[in-house]
Amino acid sequence: MSINNNFERLGGEYIFAKVSKKLKTVDKNGLIKLGIGDGVLPLPKPLVKSAAIAAREMGKTKTFKGYPPASGYGFLKTAIKDYYRRIGAYISEDSIFVNDGAKSGLASILDLFDNITAVINVPSYPAYLSANIIRGNKIYHLYANAQNNYLPTPDGLKLENCLIYICSPDNPTGEVYGRDLLKTWVDFANKTRSIILFDSAYSRYVTTNAPKSIFEIPGAKTCAIEVNSFSKFACFTGIRCGFVIIDEALTFCGKSLNKLFAARQDALFNGVSYITQKCAAAVFTKKGERAAQKTVDYYLDNARQLKAVLKGGGVKVLDTTNSPYIWFECPDDLSGEAFFDYLLDNYKIVGTPGGGFGKDCKNYFRLSAFCTKKDLSLAKIRLQKALKSL
Ligand code: PLP
């Protein structure tokens, strides 16, 4: 046996490690955290109620439950399927695999393939790159930049038989893929025997008529896998629940990926707790949906206000409306790391240097809008001052 030396190649993680090392040394008093994408609002009441009822059921012999089904309880899968129907995506219950969140969902899918060439945007959610680096997969980068409105297309892409990562709304850019562009990607994937790995963790943040699911696009069932999460709209980052959707019609090298993934989950995953799944199912009730929408609106409003301050200070901010993230080129030709230090040392604001989301993003910066209104008002004042003093 030898060690997996691929861990040493985790470059992007290096920036996050550096950031957290620096954060350990600063006085936390008055610090405003606009760095990581972790929610601050509490679990909505209808969800708490549902989890509490489930917990009480677990406390009685008659209603106690042991291991859950590896792919999730029927009640949650029905609720997910019905929600997808409401947004115009027709998926079956058997295509849904409930899990403990999108991050592990994304990693678990890699078990289905060998000799992967992963097509990953720069910038992108770092876990895409990390999961593929750890496995020693080949990586091909597509660049999201001003020339393509931060939405890469398959035009001129010579690859085939590859795993294409698409995140919409995107982290960190906040851009959302339109119907036509997604159809172009779906056609490309079907033509080149490739698989799209569609990350819809922020789909509830879509405020336009852009697709919330890849399965709204004709042809997606034969080339796409979707990964979704309760984290960002239902305050679930600390509860942990998400799901993967693989249509029964999806085959690769003559094998059903749905069946392979079911076998993978049976072999390696013991399911999500009953309490968590009951809590998640409450999101799809009238009261739950209303509460989730309130959460999304709260963070979107934060993002709008932060963007206005940045724009007012002359910063080139991406004009996005469907995301809790704000992505921009650092002012004054500063590097992301220098701007991070400047904001932290002088204004006690924590952001994320762009370099953490991919090479060539060293001059970019991401602010997260996952903060309370109290922190938001302070952040706005401090940001205004920070930009003026540059
Ligand atoms: N996908 C994207 C694009 C994310 O930004 C995140 C978390 O920040 C995740 C997935 C992970 O979500 P989860 O909390 O469900 O693991």
Short mmCIF file of C-alpha atoms in Angstrom, two decimals, residues 103 173 192 209 233 239 321:
data_model
loop_
_atom_site.label_atom_id
_atom_site.label_comp_id
_atom_site.label_asym_id
_atom_site.label_seq_id
_atom_site.Cartn_x
_atom_site.Cartn_y
_atom_site.Cartn_z
CA LYS A 103 -20.90 17.92 -1.30
CA THR A 173 -20.07 34.05 -9.99
CA THR A 192 -20.39 13.32 -27.34
CA ASN A 209 -37.66 32.21 -15.56
CA PHE A 233 -32.72 27.71 1.23
CA ILE A 239 -28.80 19.46 9.61
CA THR A 321 -29.88 38.76 -9.36
#
